[in-house]
Short mmCIF file of C-alpha atoms and ligand atoms in Angstrom, two decimals:
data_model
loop_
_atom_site.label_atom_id
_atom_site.label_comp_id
_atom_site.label_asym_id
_atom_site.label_seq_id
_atom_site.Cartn_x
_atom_site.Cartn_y
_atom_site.Cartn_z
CA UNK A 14 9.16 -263.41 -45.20
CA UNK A 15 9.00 -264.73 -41.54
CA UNK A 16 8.43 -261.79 -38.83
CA UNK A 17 11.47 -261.85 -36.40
CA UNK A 18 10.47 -261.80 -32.57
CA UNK A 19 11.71 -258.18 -31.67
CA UNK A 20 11.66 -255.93 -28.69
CA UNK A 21 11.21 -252.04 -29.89
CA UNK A 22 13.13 -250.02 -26.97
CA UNK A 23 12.75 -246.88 -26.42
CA UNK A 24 10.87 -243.94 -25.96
CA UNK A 25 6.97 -244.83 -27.37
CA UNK A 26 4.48 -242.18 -27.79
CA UNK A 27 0.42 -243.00 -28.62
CA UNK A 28 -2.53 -241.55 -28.30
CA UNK A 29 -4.42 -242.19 -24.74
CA UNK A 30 -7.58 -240.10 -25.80
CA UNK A 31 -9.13 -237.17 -28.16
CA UNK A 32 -7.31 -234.94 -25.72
CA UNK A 33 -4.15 -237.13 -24.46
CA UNK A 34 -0.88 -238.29 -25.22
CA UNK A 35 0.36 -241.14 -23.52
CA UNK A 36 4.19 -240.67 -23.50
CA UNK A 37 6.53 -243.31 -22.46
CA UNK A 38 9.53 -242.17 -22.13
CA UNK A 39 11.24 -245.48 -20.81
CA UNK A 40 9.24 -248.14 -23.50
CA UNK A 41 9.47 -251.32 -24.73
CA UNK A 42 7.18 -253.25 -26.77
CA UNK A 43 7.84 -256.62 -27.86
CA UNK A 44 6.29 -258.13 -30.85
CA UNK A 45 6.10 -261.83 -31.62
CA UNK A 46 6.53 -263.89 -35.20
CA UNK A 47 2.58 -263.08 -35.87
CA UNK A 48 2.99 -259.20 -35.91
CA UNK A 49 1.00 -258.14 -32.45
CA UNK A 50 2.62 -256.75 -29.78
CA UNK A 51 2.88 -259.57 -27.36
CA UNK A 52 3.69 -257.18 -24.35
CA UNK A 53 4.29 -252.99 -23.46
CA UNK A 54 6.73 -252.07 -20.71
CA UNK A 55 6.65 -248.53 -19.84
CA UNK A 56 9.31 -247.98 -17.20
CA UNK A 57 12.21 -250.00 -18.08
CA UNK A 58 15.28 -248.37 -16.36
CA UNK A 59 18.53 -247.67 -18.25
CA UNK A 60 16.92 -249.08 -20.97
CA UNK A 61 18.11 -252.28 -19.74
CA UNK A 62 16.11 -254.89 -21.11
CA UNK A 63 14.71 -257.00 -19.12
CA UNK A 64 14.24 -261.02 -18.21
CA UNK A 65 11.34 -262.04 -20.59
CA UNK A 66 11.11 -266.08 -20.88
CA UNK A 67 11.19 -266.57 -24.34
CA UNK A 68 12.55 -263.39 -25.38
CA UNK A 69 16.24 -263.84 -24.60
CA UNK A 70 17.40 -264.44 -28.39
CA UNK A 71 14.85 -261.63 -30.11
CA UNK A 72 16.57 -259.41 -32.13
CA UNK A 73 16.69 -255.24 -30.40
CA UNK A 74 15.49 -252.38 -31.93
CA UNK A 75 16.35 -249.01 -30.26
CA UNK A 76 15.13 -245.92 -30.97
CA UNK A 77 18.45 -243.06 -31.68
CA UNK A 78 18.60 -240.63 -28.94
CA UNK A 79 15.47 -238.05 -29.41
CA UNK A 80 13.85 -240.48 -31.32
CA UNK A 81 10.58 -242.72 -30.59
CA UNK A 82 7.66 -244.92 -31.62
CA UNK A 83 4.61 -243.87 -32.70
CA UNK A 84 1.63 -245.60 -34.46
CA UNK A 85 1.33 -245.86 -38.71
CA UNK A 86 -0.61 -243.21 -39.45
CA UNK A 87 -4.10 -243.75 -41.45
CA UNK A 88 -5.15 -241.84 -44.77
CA UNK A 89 -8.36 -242.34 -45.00
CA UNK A 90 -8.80 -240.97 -48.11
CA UNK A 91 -6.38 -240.66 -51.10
CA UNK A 92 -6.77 -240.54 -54.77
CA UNK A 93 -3.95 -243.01 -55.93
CA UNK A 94 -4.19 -242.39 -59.69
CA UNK A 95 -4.01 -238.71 -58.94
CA UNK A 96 -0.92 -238.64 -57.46
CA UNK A 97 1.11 -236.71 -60.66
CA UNK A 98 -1.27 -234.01 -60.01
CA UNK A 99 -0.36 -233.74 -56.65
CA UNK A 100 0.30 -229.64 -56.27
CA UNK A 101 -1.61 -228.83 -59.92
CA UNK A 102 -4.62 -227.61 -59.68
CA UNK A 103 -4.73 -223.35 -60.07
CA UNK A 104 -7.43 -221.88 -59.16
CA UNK A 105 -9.82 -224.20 -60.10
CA UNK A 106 -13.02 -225.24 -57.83
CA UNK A 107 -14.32 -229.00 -57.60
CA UNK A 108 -16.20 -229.20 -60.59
CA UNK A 109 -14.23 -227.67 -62.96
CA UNK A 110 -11.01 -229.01 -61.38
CA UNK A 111 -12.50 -232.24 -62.05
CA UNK A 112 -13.30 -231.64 -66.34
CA UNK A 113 -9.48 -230.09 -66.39
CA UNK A 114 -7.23 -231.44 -64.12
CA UNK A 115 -8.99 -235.33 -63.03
CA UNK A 116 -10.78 -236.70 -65.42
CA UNK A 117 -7.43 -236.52 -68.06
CA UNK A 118 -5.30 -237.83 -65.81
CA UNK A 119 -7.49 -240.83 -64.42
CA UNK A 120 -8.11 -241.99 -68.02
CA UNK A 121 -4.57 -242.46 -68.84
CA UNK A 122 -4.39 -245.79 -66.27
CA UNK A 123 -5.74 -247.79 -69.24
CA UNK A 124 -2.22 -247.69 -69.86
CA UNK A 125 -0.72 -250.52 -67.43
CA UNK A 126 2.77 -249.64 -67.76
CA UNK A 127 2.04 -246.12 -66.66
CA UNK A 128 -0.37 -247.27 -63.80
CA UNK A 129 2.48 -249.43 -62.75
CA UNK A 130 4.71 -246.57 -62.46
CA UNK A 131 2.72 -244.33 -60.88
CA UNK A 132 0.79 -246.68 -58.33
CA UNK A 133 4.14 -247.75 -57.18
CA UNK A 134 5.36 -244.39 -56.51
CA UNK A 135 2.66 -243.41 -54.49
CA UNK A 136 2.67 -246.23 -52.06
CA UNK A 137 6.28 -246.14 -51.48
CA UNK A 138 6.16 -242.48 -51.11
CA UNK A 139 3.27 -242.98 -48.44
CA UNK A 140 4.86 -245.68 -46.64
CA UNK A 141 7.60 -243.02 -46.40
CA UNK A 142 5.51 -240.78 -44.85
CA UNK A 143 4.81 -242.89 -42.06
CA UNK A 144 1.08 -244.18 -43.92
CA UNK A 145 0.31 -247.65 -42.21
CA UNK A 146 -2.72 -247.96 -44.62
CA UNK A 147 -4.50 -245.93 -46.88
CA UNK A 148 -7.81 -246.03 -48.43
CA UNK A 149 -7.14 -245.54 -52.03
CA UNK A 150 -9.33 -244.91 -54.73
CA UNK A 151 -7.73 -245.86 -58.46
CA UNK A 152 -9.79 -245.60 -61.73
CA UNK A 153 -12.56 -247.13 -63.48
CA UNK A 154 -10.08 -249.38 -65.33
CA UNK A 155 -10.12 -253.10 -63.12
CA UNK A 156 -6.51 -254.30 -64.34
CA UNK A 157 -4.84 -251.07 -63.18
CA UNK A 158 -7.31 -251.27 -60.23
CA UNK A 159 -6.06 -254.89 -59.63
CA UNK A 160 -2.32 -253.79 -60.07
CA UNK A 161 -2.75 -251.17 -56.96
CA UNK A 162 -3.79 -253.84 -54.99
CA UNK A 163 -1.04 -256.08 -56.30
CA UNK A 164 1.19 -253.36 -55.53
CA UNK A 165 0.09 -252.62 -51.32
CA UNK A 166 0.20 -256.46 -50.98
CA UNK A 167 3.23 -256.54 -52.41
CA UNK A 168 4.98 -253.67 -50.38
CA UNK A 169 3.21 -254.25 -47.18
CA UNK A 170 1.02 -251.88 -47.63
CA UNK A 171 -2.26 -252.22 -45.64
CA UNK A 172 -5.07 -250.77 -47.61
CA UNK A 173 -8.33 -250.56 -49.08
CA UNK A 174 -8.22 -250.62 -52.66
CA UNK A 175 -11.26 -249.22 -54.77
CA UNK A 176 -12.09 -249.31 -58.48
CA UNK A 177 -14.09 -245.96 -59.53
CA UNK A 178 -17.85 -246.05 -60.42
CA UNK A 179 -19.25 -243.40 -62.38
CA UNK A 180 -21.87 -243.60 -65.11
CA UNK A 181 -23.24 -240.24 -65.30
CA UNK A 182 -22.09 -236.53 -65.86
CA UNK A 183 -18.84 -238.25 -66.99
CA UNK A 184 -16.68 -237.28 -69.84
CA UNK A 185 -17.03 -239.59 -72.77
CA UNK A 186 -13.71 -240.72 -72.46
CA UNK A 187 -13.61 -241.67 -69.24
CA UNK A 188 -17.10 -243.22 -68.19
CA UNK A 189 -18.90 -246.08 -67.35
CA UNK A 190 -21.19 -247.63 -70.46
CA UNK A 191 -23.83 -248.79 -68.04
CA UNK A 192 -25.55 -249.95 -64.24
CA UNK A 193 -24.36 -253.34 -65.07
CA UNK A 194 -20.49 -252.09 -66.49
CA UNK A 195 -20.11 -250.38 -63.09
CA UNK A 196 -21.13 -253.54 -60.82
CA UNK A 197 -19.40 -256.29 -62.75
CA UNK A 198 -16.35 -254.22 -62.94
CA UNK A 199 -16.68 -253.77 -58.80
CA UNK A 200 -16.82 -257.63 -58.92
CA UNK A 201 -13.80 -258.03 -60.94
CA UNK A 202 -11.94 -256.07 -58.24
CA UNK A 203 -13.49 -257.90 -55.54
CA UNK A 204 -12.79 -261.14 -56.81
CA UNK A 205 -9.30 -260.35 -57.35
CA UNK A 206 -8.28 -259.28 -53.90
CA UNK A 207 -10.25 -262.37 -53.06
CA UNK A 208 -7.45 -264.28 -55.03
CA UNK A 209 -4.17 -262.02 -53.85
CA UNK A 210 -5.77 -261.88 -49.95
CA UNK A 211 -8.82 -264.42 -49.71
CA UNK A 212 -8.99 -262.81 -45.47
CA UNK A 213 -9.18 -259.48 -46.54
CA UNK A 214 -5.92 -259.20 -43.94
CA UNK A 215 -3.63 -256.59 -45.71
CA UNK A 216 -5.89 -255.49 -48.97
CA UNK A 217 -9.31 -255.20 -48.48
CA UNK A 218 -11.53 -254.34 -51.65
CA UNK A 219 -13.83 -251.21 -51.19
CA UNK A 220 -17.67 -250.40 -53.20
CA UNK A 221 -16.18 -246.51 -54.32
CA UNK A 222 -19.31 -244.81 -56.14
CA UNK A 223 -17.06 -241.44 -57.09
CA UNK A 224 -20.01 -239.38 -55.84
CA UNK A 225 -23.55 -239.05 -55.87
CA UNK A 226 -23.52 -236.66 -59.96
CA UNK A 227 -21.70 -239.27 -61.23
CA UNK A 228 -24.11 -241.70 -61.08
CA UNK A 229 -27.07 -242.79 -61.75
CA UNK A 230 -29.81 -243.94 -58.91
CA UNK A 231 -29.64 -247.12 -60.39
CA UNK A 232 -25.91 -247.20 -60.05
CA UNK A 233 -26.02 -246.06 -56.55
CA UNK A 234 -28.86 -248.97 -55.81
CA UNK A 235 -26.86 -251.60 -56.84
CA UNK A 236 -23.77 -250.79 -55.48
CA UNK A 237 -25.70 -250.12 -52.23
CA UNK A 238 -27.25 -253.71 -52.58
CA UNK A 239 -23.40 -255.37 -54.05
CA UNK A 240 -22.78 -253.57 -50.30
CA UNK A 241 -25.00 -254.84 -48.60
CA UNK A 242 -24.20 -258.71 -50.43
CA UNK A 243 -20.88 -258.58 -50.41
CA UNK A 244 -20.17 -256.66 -46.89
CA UNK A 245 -17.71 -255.04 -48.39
CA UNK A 246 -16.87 -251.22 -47.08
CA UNK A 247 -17.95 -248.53 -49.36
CA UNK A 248 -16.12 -244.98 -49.76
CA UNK A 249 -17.65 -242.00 -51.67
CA UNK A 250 -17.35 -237.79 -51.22
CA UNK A 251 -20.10 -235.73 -49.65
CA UNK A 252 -20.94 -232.54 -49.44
CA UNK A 253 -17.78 -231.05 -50.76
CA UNK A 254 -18.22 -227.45 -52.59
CA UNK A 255 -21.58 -225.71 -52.83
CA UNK A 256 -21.79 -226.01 -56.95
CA UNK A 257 -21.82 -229.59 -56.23
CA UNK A 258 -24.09 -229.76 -53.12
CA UNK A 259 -27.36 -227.38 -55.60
CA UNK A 260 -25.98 -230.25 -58.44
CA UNK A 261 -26.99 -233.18 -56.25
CA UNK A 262 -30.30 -230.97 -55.29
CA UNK A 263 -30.84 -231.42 -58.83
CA UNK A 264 -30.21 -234.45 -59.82
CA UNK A 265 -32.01 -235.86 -56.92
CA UNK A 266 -34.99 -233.62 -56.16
CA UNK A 267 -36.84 -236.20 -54.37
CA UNK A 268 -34.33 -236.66 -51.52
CA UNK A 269 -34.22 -234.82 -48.79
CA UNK A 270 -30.33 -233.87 -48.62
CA UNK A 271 -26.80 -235.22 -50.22
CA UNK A 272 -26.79 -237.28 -47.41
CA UNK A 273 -30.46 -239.03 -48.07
CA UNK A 274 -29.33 -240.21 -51.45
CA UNK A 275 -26.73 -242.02 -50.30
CA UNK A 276 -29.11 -243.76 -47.34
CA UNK A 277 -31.44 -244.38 -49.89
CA UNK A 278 -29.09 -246.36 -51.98
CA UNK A 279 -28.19 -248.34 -49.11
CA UNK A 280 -24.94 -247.07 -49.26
CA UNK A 281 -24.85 -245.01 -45.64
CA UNK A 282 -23.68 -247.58 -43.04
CA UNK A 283 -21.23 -248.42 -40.72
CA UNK A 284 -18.91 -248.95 -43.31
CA UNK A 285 -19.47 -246.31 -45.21
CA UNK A 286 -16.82 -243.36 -45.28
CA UNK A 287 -17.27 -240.19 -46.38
CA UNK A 288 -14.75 -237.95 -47.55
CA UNK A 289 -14.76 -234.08 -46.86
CA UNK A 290 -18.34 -233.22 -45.17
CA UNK A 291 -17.99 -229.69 -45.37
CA UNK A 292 -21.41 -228.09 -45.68
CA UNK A 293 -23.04 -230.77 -44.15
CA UNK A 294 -26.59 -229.73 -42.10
CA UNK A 295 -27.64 -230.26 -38.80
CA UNK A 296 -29.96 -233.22 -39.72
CA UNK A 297 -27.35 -234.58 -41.96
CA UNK A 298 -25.06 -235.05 -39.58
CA UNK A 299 -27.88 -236.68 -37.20
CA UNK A 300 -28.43 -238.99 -40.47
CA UNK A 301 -25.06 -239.98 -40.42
CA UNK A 302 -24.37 -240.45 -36.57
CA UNK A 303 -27.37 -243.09 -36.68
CA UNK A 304 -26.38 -244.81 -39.21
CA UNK A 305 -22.23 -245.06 -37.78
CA UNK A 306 -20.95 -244.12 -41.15
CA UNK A 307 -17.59 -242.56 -40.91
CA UNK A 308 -15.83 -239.16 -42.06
CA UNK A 309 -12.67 -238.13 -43.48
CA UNK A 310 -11.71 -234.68 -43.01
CA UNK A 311 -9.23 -233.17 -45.88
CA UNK A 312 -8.59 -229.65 -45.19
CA UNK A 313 -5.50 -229.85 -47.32
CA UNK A 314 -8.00 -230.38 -49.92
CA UNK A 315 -10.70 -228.33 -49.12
CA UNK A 316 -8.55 -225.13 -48.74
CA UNK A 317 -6.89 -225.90 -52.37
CA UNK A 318 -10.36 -226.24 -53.96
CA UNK A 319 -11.23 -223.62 -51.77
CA UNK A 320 -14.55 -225.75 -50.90
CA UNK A 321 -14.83 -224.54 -47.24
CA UNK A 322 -13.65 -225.47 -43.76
CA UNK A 323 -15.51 -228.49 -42.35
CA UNK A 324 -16.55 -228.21 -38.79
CA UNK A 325 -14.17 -231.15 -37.26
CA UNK A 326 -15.32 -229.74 -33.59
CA UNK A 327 -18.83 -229.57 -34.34
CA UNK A 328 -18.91 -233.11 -36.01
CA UNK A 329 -16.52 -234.45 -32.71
CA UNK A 330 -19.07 -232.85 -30.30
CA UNK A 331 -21.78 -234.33 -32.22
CA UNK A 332 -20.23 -237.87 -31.57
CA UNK A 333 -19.30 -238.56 -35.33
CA UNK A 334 -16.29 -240.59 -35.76
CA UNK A 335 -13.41 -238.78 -38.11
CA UNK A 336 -10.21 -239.32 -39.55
CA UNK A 337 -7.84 -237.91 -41.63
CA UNK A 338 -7.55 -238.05 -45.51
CA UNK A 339 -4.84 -236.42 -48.07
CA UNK A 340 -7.46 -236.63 -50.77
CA UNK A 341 -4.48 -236.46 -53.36
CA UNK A 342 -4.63 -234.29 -55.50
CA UNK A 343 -7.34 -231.85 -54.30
CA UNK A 344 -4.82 -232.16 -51.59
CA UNK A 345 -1.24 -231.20 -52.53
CA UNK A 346 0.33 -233.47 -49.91
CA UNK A 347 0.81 -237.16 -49.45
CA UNK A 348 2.01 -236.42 -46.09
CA UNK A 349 -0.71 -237.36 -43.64
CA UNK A 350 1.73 -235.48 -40.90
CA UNK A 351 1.30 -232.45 -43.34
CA UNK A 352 -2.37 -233.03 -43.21
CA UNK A 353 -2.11 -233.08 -39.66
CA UNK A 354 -1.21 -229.49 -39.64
CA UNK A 355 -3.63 -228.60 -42.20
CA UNK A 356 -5.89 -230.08 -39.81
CA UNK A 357 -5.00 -228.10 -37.12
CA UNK A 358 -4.45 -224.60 -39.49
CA UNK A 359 -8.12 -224.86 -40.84
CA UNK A 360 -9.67 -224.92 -36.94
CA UNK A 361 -8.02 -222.17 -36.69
CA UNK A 362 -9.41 -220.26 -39.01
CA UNK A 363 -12.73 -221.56 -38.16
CA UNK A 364 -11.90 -220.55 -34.30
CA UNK A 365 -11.54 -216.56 -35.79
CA UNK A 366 -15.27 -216.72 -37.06
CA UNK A 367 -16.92 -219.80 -34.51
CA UNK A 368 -14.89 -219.03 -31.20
CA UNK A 369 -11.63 -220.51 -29.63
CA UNK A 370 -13.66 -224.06 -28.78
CA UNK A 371 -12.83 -224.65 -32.69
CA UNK A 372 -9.41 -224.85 -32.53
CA UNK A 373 -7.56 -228.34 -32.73
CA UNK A 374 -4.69 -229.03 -30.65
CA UNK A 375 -1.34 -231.20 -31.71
CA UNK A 376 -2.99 -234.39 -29.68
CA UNK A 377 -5.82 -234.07 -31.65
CA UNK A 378 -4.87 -233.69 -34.62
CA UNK A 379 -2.48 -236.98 -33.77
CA UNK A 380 -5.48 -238.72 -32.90
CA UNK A 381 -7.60 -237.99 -36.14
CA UNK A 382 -4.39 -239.45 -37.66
CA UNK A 383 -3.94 -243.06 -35.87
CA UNK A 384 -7.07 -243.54 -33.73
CA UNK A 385 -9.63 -241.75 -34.98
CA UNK A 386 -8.58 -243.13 -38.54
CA UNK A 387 -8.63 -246.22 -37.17
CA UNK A 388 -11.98 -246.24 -36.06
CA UNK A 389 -12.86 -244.85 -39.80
CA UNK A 390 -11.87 -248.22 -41.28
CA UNK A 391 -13.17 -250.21 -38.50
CA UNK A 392 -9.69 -251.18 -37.43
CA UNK A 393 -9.87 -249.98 -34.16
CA UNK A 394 -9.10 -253.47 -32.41
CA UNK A 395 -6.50 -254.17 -34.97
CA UNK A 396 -4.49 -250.88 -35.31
CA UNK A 397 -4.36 -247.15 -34.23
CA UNK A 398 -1.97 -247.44 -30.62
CA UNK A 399 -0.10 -249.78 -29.28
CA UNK A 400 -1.95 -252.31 -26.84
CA UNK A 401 -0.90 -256.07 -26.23
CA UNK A 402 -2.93 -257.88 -29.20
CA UNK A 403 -2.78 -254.97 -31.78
CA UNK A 404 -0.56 -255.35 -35.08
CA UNK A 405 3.11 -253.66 -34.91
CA UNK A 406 1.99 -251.04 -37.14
CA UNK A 407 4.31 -248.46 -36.23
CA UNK A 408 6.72 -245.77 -37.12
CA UNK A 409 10.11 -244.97 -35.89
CA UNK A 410 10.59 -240.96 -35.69
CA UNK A 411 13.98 -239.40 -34.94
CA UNK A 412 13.98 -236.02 -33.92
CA UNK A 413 17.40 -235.43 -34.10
CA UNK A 414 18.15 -235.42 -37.42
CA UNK A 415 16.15 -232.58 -39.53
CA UNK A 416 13.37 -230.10 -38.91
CA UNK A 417 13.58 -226.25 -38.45
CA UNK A 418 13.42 -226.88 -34.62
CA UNK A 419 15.57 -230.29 -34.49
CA UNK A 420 18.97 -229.43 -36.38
CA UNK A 421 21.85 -231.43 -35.54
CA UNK A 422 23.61 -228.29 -34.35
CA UNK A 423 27.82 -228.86 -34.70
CA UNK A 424 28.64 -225.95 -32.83
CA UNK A 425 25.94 -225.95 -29.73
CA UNK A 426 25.40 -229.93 -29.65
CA UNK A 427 21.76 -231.83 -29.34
CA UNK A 428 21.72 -230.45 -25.76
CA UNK A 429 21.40 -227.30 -26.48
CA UNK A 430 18.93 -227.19 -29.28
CA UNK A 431 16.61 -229.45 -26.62
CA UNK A 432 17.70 -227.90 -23.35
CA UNK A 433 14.57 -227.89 -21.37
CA UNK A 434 11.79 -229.07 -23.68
CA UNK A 435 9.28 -231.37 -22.90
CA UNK A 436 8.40 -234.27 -24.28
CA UNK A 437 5.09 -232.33 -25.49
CA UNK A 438 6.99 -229.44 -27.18
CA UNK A 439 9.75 -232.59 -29.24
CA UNK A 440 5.80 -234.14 -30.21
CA UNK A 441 4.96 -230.56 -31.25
CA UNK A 442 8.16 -229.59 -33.37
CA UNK A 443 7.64 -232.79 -34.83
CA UNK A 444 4.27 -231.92 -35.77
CA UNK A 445 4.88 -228.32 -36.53
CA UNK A 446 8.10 -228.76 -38.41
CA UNK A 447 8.81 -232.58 -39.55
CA UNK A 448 8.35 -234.42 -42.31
CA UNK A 449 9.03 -237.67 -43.99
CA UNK A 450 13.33 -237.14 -43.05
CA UNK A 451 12.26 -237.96 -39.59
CA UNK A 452 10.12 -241.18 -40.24
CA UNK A 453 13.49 -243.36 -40.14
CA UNK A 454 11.60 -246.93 -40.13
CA UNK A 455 7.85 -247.58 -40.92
CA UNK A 456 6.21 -251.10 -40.24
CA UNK A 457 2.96 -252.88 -41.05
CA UNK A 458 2.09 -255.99 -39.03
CA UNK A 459 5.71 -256.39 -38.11
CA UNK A 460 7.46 -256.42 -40.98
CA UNK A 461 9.88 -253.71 -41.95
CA UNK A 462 8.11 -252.02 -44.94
CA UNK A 463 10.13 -248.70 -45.39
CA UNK A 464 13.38 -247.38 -43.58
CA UNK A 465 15.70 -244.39 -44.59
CA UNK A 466 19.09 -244.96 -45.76
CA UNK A 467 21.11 -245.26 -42.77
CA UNK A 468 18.57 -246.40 -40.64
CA UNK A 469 20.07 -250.34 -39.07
CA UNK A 470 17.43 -252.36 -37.91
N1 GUN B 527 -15.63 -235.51 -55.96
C1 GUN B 527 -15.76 -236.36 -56.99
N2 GUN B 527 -14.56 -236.81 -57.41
C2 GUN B 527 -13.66 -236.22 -56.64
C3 GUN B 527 -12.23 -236.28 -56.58
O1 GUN B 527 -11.55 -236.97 -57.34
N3 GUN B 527 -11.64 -235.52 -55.63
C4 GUN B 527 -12.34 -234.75 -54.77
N4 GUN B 527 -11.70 -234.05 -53.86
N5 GUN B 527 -13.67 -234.66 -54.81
C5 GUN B 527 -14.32 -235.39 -55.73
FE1 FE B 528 -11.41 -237.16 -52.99
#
C-alpha cells in the first residue's frame, strides 16, 4: 500500500546522546511517500502548521494532549518460537532450562499450522509494544523459519529472521544430522528472503549458530565462511551462565576464551551480535571491541536464569556498542520498554556491589533501546531517531490514558495529575510505569503497522 505524505505534529522526543534527551515539545516531522522524514520542525507555535510547498494537501497526524513521538524501539534479541514459554521457566538455570523448557517447545514448529499461530502472535504482540524491528531467532525447521519471515514482511515488521544451527549436545529430537544439514538449511532461509525481499529492505536473513556447545567446530567454520560469502549478519549467545562458560572450556580447550572460538570460526565481526555477555573478561571484551561485533544486553533474562548481571557500564566505558534484547523466554517480557527497566533495575544492583558509576539512568536505558540498538544491527543511518533522511520508524505514546502515574483522573482532571512535571519526569513515568496501553500507533518506514482501538490516524 502507497505511504501517504504526512506531517506528525506534536510533541517528539529522541535520543540526542548516551546521556541526552532531545525533547521537542513544539514538533513536527513530515514524512514523504518513500517513508523518510523529509523535514523536523522543532518550534512550531500553536501547533499551527506551517507553509511547506508541497505539503499543503498531506494528511495531519497529532499527537493527544500528553502524548508524543518517539522512535520504534529495537529488540535485538528475541527467541520467536519461544514465545508460549514466555514467563515458564521455575527455577531452572541455562542449561537445564534449555533440556526442559526449550528444546520441547522449539521442536514442535515442524508443525506449520502451530508455527503460524504462534509466529504471528509474537510479532503483532511486539509491534504492540512499540518493537520497530526485532532480531528473531526461530527453529531449525526452514519452512517455519521461512513463514516468520513471511509473517514480518507481511505485517511490516522490520527484522532479521534466523533459522537455528545446532549439531551437537542437542537432543535427538531436535538436532541437526550434520555440518552440511546445518549450512544448506541456512541457505534455504537465505534464499527465501532473497525471493520475499531480494534488498534485504524490511527482512534481512541472519547466520544464527545457537551457541558455541551446540556445535561442532566444523559447524561454526562454515557458517563463519557462509558469513563471510554471503555477508550476511550472524547472531549467537556468549558467555551467558558459568556451567556453560567451563562447557565451552571444554569443548574447546584449544581456544583461548568463549570469545576466541567464535573469532576463530570467522564468526566475530562487525556483524556479529552477541546476546547476553555476562561473564565476559577483560581481554574478551578487547577481542570484541577490535573486531566491532555488537552486544545485546538481556537482564530480563539473565535475572530469570539467574545467569548474572552483565556490566552494561563497564562494556559502555570500554567503547563496545550495546543494545537491548528480550531474549524471550529466558526473558519473561516481550516488552522492550519492560526491558528497559530491567535494564536500568540490574545497574542497580550492580551499583550496590561496583559503586554508583554503575547505575543506568531513564536516557540511557532509552538509548540502548532505539540508538544503541540501532547501531547493533548496523542501522544506525537508517533508524534509531528522527533526522531528515531516516525511515518514519516511530511510535506514538499517550500519556494520558493509563499508567500508575498517568490516570485519567475524573474527579481532579489531567491538570492535576501533571501539575508541575517536566517533560523529563512524563519520559520517566512512562518508563517507570507504562506499557504497551500507551503505545497508541506504531510505524515502520511510514506505514501504519499497529494502532490501539480508538486511536484515528
Ligand atoms: N543459549 C543457547 N540457547 C539459548 C536460548 O535459547 N536462550 C538463551 N537465553 N540462551 C541460550
Ligand atoms: Fe537467547
Amino acid at each position: 500500500m502507497a505511504i501517504e505524505k504526512t506531517i506528525y505534529v506534536g510533541p517528539f522526543i529522541h535520543c540526542e546522546s548516551l546521556t541526552e534527551l532531545d525533547i521537542a515539545v513544539n514538533g513536527m516531522i513530515g514524512v514523504g511517500e518513500d517513508g523518510k522524514i523529509a523535514f523536523v520542525l522543532r518550534d512550531v507555535e500553536g501547533r499551527q502548521i506551517p507553509a511547506q510547498a508541497g505539503w499543503e494537501q498531506a494528511k495531519v497526524v497529532r499527537t493527544p494532549e500528553y502524548g508524543f513521538f518517539f522512535p520504534g524501539f529495537i529488540d535485538t534479541h528475541i527467541h520467536a518460537s519461544q514465545y508460549p514459554n514466555a514467563g515458564v521457566f521455575g527455577k531452572s538455570t541455562l542449561l537445564d532450562w534449555l533440556n526442559t523448557y526449550t528444546f520441547p517447545l522449539e521442536s514442535s514448529f515442524s508443525d506449520l499450522e502451530k508455527a503460524a499461530r504462534i509466529y504471528n502472535r509474537v510479532v503483532a504482540r511486539t509491534l504492540s509494544h512499540g518493537t520497530t524491528m526485532a532480531c528473531y531467532y526461530a527453529t531449525v525447521h526452514v519452512p517455519a523459519t521461512n513463514l516468520l519471515a513471511d509473517v514480518c514482511q507481511s505485517k511490516g515488521q522490520r527484522a532479521f529472521v534466523g533459522r537455528v544451527c545446532m549439531d551437537r549436545m542437542s537432543p535427538d529430537y531436535y538436532r541437526d544430522e550434520s555440518v552440511e544439514s546445518a549450512v544448506t538449511a541456512t541457505r534455504q532461509c537465505i534464499d527465501h528472503i532473497r525471493k520475499i525481499d531480494p534488498e534485504f529492505d524490511l527482512v534481512t536473513p541472519i547466520i544464527t549458530p545457537r551457541f558455541a556447545p551446540s556445535c561442532t567446530d566444523e559447524t561454526l567454520k562454515a557458517l563463519g565462511d557462509l558469513h563471510h560469502e554471503t555477508g550476511v549478519p550472524c547472531q549467537t549467545h556468549v558467555s551467558e551462565n558459568k556451567a556453560e562458560c567451563q562447557l565451552v572450556k571444554d569443548l574447546f580447550p584449544h581456544s583461548l576464551s568463549y570469545t576466541h572460538v567464535y573469532d576463530e570460526a570467522g564468526l566475530l565481526t562487525p556483524k556479529t551480535i552477541l546476546a547476553h555477555a555476562v561473564h565476559l573478561t577483560k581481554d574478551e571484551r578487547a577481542l570484541i571491541k577490535q573486531r566491532q561485533a555488537k552486544i545485546s544486553h538481556c537482564p530480563a533474562s539473565n535475572t530469570a536464569l539467574t545467569s548474572g548481571t552483565a556490566k552494561v557500564r563497564t562494556m559502555l566505558d570500554e567503547g563496545l556498542t550495546v543494545g537491548l534484547g528480550t531474549d524471550v523466554s529466558g526473558g519473561y517480557t516481550s516488552s522492550l520498554l519492560a526491558e528497559a527497566r530491567e535494564a536500568i533495575f540490574v545497574s542497580r544492583h550492580v551499583a550496590m556491589t561496583d559503586g554508583d558509576d554503575a547505575k543506568l539512568s531513564v536516557e540511557e536505558a532509552l538509548y540502548l533501546a532505539t540508538r544503541g540498538g540501532a547501531k547493533v544491527v548496523g542501522l544506525e543511518d537508517r533508524i534509531g531517531g528522527f533526522e531528515v533522511g531516516k525511515d518514519w520508524d516511530a511510535q506514538m505514546v499517550s500519556l494520558s490514558n493509563v499508567g500508575d502515574a498517568m490516570h485519567l483522573d475524573q474527579e481532579a482532571g489531567l491538570v492535576e495529575v501533571f501539575g508541575g512535571e517536566s517533560w523529563d519526569d512524563k519520559v520517566a513515568k512512562w518508563v517507570y510505569t507504562g506499557d504497551d496501553r500507551n503505545t497508541q500507533a506504531v510505524w515502520v518506514k511510514g506505514k501504519l503497522v499497529h494502532q490501539r482501538a480508538g486511536f484515528k490516524p
